[in-house]
CSV table of C-alpha atoms in Angstrom, one decimal:
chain,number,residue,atom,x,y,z
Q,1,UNK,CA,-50.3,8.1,153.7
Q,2,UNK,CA,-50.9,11.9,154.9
Q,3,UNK,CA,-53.9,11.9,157.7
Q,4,UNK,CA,-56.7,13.7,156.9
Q,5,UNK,CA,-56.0,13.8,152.8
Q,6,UNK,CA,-58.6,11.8,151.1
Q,7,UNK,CA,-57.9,9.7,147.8
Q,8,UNK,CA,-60.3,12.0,145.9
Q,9,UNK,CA,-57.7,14.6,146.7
Q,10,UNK,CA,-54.4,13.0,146.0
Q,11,UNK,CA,-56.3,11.4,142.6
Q,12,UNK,CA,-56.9,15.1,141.6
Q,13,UNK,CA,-53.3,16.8,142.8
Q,14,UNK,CA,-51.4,14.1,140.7
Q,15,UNK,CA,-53.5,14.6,137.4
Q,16,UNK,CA,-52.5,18.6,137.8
Q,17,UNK,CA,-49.1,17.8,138.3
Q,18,UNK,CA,-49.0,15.4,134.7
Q,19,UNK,CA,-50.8,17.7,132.9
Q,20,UNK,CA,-48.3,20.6,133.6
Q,21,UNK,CA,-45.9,18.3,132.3
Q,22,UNK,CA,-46.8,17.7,129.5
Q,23,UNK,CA,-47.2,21.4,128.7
Q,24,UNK,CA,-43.6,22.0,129.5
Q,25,UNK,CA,-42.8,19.7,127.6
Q,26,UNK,CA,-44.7,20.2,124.0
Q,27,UNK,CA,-43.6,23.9,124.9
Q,28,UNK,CA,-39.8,22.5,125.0
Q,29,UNK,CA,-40.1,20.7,121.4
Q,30,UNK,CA,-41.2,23.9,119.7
Q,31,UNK,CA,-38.6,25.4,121.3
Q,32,UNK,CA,-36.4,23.0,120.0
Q,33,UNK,CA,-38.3,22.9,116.6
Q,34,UNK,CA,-38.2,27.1,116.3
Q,35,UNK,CA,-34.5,26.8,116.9
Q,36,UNK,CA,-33.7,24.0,114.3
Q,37,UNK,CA,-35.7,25.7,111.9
Q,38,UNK,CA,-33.3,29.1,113.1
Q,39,UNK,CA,-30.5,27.7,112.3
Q,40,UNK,CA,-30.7,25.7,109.4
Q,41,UNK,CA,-31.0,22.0,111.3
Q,42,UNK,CA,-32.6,19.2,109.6
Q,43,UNK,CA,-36.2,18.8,111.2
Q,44,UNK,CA,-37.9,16.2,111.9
Q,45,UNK,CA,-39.9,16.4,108.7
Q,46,UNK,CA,-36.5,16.3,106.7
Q,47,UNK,CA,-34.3,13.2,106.2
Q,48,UNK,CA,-31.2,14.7,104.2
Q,49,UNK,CA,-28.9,17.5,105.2
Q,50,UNK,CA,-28.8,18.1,101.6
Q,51,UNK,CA,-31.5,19.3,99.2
Q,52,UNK,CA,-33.6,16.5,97.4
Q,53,UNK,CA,-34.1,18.4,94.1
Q,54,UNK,CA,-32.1,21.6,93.2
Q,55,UNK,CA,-30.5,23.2,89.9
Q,56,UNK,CA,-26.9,21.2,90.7
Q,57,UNK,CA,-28.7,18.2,91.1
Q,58,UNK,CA,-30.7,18.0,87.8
Q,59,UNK,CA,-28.0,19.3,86.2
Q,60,UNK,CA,-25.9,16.6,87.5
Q,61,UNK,CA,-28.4,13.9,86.8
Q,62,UNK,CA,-28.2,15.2,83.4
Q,63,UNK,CA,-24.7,14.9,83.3
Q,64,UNK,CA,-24.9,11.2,84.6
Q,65,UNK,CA,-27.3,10.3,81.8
Q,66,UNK,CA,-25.5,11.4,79.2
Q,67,UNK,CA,-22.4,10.1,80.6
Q,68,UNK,CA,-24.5,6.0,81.1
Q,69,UNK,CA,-25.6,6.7,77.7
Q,70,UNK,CA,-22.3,6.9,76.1
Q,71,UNK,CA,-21.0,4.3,78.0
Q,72,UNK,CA,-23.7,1.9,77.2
Q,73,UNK,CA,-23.6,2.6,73.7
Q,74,UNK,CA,-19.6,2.0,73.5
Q,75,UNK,CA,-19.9,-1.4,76.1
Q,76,UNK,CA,-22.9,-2.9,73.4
Q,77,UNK,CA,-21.0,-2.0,70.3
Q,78,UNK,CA,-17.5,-3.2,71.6
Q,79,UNK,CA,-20.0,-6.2,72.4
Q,80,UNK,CA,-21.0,-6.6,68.9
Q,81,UNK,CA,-17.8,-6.1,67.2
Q,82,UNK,CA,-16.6,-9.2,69.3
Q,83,UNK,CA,-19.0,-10.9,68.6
Q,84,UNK,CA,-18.9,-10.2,65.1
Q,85,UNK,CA,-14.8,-10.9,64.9
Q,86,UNK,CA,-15.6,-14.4,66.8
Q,87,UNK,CA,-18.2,-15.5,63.5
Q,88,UNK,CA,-15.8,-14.4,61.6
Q,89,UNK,CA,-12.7,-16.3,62.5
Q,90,UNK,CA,-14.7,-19.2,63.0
Q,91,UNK,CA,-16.2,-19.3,59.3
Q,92,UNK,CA,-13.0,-18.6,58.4
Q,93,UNK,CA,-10.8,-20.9,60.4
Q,94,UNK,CA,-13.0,-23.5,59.2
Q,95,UNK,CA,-13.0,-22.9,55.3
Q,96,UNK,CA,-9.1,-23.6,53.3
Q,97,UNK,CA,-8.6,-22.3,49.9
Q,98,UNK,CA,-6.6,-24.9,47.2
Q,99,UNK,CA,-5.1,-22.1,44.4
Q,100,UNK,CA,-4.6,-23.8,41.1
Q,101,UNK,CA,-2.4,-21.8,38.7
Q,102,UNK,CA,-2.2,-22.6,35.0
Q,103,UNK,CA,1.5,-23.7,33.2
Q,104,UNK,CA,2.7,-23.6,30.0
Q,105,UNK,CA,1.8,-26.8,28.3
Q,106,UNK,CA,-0.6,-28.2,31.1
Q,107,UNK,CA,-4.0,-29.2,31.3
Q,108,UNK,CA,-5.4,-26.9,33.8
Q,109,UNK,CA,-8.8,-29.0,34.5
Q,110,UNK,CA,-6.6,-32.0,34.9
Q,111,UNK,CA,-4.9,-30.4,37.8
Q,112,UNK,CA,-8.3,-29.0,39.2
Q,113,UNK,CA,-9.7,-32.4,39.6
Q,114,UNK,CA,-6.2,-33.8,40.5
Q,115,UNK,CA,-6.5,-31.8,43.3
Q,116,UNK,CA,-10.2,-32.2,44.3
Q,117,UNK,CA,-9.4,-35.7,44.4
Q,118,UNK,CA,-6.6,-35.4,47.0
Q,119,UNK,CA,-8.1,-33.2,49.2
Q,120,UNK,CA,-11.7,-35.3,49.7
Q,121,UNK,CA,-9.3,-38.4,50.6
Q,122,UNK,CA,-7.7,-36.2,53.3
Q,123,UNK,CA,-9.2,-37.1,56.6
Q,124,UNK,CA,-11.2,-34.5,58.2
Q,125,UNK,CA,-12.0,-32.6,54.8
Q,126,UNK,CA,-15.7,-31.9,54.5
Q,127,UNK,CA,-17.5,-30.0,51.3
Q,128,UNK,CA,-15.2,-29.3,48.2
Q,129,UNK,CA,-16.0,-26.9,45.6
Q,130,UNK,CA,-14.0,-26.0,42.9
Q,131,UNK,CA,-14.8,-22.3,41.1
Q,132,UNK,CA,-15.6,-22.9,37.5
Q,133,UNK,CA,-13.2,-20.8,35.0
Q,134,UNK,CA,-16.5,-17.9,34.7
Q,135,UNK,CA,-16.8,-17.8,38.4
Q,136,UNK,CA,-12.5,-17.5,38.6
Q,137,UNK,CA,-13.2,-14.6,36.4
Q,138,UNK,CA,-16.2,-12.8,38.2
Q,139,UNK,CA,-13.7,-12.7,41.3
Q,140,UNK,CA,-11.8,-10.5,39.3
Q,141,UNK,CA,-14.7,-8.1,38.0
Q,142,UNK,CA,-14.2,-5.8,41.2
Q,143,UNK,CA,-10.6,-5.4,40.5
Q,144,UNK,CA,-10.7,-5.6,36.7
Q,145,UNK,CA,-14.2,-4.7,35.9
Q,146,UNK,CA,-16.5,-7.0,33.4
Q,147,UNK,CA,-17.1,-7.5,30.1
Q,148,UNK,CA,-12.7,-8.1,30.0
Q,149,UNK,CA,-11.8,-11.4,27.8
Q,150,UNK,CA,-9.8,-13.2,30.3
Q,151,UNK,CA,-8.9,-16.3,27.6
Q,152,UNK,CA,-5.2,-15.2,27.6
Q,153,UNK,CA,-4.6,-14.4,31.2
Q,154,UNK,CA,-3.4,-16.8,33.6
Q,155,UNK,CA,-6.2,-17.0,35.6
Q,156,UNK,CA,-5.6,-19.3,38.8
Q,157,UNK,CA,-8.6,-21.8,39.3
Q,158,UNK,CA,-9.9,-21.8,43.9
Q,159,UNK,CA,-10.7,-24.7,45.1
Q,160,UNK,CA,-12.8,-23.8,48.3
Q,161,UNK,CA,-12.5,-26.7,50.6
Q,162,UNK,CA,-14.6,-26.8,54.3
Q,163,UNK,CA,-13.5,-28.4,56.8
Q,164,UNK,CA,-15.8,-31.0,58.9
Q,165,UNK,CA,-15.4,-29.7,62.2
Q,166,UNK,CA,-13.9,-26.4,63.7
Q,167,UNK,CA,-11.0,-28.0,65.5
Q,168,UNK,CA,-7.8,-27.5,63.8
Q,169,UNK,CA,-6.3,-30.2,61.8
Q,170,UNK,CA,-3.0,-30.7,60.6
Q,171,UNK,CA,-2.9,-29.1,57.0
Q,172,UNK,CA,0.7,-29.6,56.4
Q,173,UNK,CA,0.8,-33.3,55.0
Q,174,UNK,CA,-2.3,-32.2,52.7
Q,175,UNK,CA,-0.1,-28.9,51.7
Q,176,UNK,CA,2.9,-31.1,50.9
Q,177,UNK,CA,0.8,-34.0,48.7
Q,178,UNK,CA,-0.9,-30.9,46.7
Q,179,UNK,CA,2.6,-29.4,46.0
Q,180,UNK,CA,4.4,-32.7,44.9
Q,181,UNK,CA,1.1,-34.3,42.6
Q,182,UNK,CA,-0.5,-31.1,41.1
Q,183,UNK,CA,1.6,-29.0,39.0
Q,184,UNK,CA,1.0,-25.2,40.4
Q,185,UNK,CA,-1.4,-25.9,43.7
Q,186,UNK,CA,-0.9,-23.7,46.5
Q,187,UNK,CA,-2.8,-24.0,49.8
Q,188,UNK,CA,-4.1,-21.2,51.7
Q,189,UNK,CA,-5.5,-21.7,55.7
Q,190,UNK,CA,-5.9,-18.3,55.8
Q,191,UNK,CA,-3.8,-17.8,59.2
Q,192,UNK,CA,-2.5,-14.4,58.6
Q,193,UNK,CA,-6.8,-13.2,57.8
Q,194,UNK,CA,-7.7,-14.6,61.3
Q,195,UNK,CA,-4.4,-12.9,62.8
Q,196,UNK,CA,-5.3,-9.3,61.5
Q,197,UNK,CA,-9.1,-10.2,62.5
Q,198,UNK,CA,-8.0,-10.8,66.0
Q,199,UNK,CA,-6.0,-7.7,66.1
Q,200,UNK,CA,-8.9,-5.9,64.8
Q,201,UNK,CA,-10.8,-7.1,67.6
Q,202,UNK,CA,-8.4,-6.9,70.6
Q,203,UNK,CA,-8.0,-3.3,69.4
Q,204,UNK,CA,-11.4,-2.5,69.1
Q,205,UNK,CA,-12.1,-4.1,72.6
Q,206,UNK,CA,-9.0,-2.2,74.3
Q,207,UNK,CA,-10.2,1.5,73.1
Q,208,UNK,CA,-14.1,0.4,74.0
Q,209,UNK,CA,-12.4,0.0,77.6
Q,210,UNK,CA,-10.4,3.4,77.1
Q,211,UNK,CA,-13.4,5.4,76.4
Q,212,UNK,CA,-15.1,3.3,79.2
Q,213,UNK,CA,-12.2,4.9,81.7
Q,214,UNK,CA,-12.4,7.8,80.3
Q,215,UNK,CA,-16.4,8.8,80.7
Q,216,UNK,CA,-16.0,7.0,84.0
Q,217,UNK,CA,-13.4,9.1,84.9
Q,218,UNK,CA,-15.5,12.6,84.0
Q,219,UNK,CA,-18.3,11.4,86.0
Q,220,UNK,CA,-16.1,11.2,89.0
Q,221,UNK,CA,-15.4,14.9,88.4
Q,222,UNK,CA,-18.2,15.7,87.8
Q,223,UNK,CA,-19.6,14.2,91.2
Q,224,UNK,CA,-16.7,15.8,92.6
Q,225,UNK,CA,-17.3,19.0,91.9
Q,226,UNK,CA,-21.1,18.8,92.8
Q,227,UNK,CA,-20.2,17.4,96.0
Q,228,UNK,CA,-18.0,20.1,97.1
Q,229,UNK,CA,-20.8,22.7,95.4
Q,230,UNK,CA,-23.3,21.2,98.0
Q,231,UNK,CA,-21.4,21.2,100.8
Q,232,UNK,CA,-20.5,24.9,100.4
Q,233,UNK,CA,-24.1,25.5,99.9
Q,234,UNK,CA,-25.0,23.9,103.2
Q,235,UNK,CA,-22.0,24.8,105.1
Q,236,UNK,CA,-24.2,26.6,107.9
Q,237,UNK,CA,-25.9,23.4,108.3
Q,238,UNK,CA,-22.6,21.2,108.7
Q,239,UNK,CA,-20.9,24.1,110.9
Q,240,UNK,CA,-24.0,23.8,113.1
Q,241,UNK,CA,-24.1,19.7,113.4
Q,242,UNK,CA,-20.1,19.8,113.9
Q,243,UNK,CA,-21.4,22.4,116.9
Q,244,UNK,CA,-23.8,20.2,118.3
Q,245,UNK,CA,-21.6,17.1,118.0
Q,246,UNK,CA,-22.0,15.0,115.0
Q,247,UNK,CA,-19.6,13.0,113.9
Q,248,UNK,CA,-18.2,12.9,110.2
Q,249,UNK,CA,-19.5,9.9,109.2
Q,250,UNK,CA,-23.3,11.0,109.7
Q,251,UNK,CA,-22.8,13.9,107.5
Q,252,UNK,CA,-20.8,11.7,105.0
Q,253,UNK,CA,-23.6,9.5,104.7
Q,254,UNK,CA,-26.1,12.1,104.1
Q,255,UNK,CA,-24.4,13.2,101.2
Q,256,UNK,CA,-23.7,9.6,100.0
Q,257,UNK,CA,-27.4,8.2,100.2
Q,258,UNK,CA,-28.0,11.6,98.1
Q,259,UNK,CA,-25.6,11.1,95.4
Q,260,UNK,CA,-26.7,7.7,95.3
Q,261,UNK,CA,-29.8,7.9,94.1
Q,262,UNK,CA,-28.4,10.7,91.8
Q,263,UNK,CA,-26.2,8.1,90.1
Q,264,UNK,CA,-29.2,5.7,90.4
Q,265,UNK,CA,-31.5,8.1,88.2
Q,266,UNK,CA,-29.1,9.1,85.8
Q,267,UNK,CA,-27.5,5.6,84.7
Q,268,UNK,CA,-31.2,4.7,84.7
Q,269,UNK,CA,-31.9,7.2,82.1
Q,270,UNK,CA,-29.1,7.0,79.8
Q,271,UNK,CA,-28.8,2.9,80.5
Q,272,UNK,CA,-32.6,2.3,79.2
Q,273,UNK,CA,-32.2,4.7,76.6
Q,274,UNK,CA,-29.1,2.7,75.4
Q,275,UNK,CA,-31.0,-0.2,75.6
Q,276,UNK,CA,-34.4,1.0,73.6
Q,277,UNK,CA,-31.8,2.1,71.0
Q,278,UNK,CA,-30.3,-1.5,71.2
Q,279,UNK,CA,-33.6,-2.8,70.5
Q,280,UNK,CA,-34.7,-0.7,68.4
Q,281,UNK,CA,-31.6,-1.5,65.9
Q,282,UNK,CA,-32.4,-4.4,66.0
Q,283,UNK,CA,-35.7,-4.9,64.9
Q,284,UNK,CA,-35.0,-2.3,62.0
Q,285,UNK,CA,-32.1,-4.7,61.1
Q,286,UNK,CA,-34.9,-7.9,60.9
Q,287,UNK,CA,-36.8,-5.5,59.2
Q,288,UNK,CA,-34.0,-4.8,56.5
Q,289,UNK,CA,-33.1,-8.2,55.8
Q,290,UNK,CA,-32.7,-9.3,52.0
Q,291,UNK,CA,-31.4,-5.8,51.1
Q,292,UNK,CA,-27.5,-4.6,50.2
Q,293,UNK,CA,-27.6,-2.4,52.8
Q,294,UNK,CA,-29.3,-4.5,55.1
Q,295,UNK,CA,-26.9,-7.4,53.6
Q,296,UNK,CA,-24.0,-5.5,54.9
Q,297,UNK,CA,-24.5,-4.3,58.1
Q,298,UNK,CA,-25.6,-7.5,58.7
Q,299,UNK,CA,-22.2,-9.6,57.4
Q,300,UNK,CA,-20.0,-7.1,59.3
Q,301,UNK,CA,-21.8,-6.5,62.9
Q,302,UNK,CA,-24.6,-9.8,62.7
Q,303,UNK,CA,-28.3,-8.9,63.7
Q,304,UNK,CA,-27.4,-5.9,66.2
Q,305,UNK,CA,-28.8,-8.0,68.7
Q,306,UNK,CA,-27.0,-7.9,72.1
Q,307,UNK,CA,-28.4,-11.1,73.6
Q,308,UNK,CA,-29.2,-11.3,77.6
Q,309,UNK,CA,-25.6,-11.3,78.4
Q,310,UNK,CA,-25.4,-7.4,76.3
Q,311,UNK,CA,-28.3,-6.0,78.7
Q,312,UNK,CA,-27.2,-7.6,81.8
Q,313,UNK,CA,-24.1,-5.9,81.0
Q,314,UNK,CA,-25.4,-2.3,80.5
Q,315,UNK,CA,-27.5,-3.0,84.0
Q,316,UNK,CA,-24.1,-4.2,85.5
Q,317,UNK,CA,-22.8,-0.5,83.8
Q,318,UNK,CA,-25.4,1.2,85.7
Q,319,UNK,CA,-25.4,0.2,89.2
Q,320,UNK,CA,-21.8,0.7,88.5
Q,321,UNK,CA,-21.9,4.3,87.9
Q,322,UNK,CA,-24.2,4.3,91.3
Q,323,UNK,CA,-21.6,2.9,93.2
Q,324,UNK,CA,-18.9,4.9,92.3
Q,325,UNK,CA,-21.1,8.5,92.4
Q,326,UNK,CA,-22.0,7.4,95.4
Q,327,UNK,CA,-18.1,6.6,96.5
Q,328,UNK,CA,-16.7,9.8,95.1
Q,329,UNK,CA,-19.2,11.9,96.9
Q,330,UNK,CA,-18.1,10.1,100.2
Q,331,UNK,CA,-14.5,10.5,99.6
Q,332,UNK,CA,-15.1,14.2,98.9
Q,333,UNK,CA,-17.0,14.8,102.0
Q,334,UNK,CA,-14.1,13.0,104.2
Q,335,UNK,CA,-11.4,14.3,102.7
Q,336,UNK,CA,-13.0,18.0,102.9
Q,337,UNK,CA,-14.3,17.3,106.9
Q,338,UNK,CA,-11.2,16.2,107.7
Q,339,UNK,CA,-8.9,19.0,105.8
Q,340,UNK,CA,-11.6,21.2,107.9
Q,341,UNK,CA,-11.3,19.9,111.5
């Protein structure tokens, strides 16, 4: 303690000295502020190196949308088509058809019940109907046209038989007791039908994953392209944080938390609008039921209702499309820092 200073005194020369700290330094942050702002630095008011809303970015958000939409609409209708092709082989692969042609000299109802008899003692055999000869001859109408006497034509008789469970049973022994006892039966298990329908759908599903590939592979252009656009744009601020010591990763970052939410918003847009569209389908087909049309659409792509498993996929789509905006825009920025340093 200095002799003759009193408390009051050294209580009032350290007060001076804080208080002309603390205007050096609020006078050093605006310094610092005035220069960041000089230069082009992020402040402390900003939290991206890049812009939050400009032209590019709509227009790439746009782009995105569009791009989710398409996608969405191609991933639920690939959906449906499967879905579709599975009801199909299945009412198919469980229904046989018994052909009974008429023959010179034979009793053609004879062979008809011959044959219904045989095939409802075959084990595993559920409902049998046999086609009288008018309904033989309205199968024809389409092909023919009406109002046709089909007395002298050898019309063949069907026999639709369905079987009792979907497994697949062992037709052969049937096929061979219809051949030997009734003159003129055929069998049909309609194989080669549930062949082409499969084909159908394996070829439906394999271009539904082409034009997936393809739209996924124009938005990583697309994002491409942007990303270089705004990192040309703010070049003085990424030549000023190289300057100053940031390392790539920090500027890589900013650009991917940007194009993130980018991808976010746009596969948001065009997902949900997929999805309304979805929905909307599918009420109007409810709405259309009883009518040809309605009839139709119905028998060839069912209700047009996606189910959870359709809409968790378009969400799966989306955050998708996030991911890889998001990666492309990374991969831009490194490759680009590093071709630069």
């Amino acid at each position: 303690m200095t002799p003759g200073v009193s408390c009051c005194t050294r209580a009032g020369y350290m007060c001076t000295i804080e208080a002309s700290m603390t205007d050096y330094r609020t006078d050093q942050d605006q310094n610092i502020t005035t220069q960041q702002a000089m230069t082009g630095l992020p402040t402390l008011t900003e939290s991206s190196i890049v812009p939050k809303r400009s032209i590019a970015g709509r227009a790439l958000v746009a782009v995105i949308a569009i791009m989710s939409f398409l996608a969405s609409l191609t991933t639920g209708a690939v959906l449906l088509v499967r879905s579709a092709a599975i009801d199909w082989q299945s009412d198919v692969a469980r229904e046989i058809t018994i052909q009974v042609r008429p023959t010179p000299g034979g009793d053609l109802e004879a062979e008809v019940a011959r044959a219904v008899e045989i095939a409802r003692a075959f084990p595993g055999i559920g409902e049998i109907r046999p086609y009288s000869k008018e309904e033989s001859a309205r199968l024809l109408e389409p092909w023919l046209g009406g109002g046709l006497a089909l007395d002298e034509l050898p019309v063949p008789r069907m026999i639709v038989v369905k079987l009792a469970s979907s497994d697949g049973i062992d037709l052969a022994p049937l096929r061979k007791i219809l051949t030997e006892r009734v003159t003129g039966a055929s069998l049909d298990d309609h194989h080669a039908w549930i062949e082409r329908m499969r084909a159908m759908a394996r070829t439906t599903i394999l271009g539904g994953v082409g034009l997936l590939i393809l739209m996924l592979a124009a938005t990583v252009l697309s994002v491409i392209f942007a990303t270089r656009g705004a990192m040309a744009a703010n070049r003085p601020i990424i030549e000023v944080l190289h300057f100053i010591g940031a390392k790539n990763g920090f500027i890589a970052n900013q650009f991917q938390r940007h194009f993130l939410v980018l991808g976010l918003e746009g596969g948001m847009i065009g997902g949900g609008l997929a999805m309304l569209l979805f929905s909307a389908a599918n009420i109007a087909a409810g709405m259309s039921v009883g009518t040809a049309g309605g009839d139709q659409l119905a028998a060839l792509f069912g209700a047009f209702a996606l189910g959870i498993g359709g809409y968790v996929a378009i969400i799966v789509q989306i955050a998708l499309i996030a991911v890889v905006t998001a990666s492309s825009s990374r991969w831009t920025v490194d490759r680009t820092l590093e071709a630069v340093g």
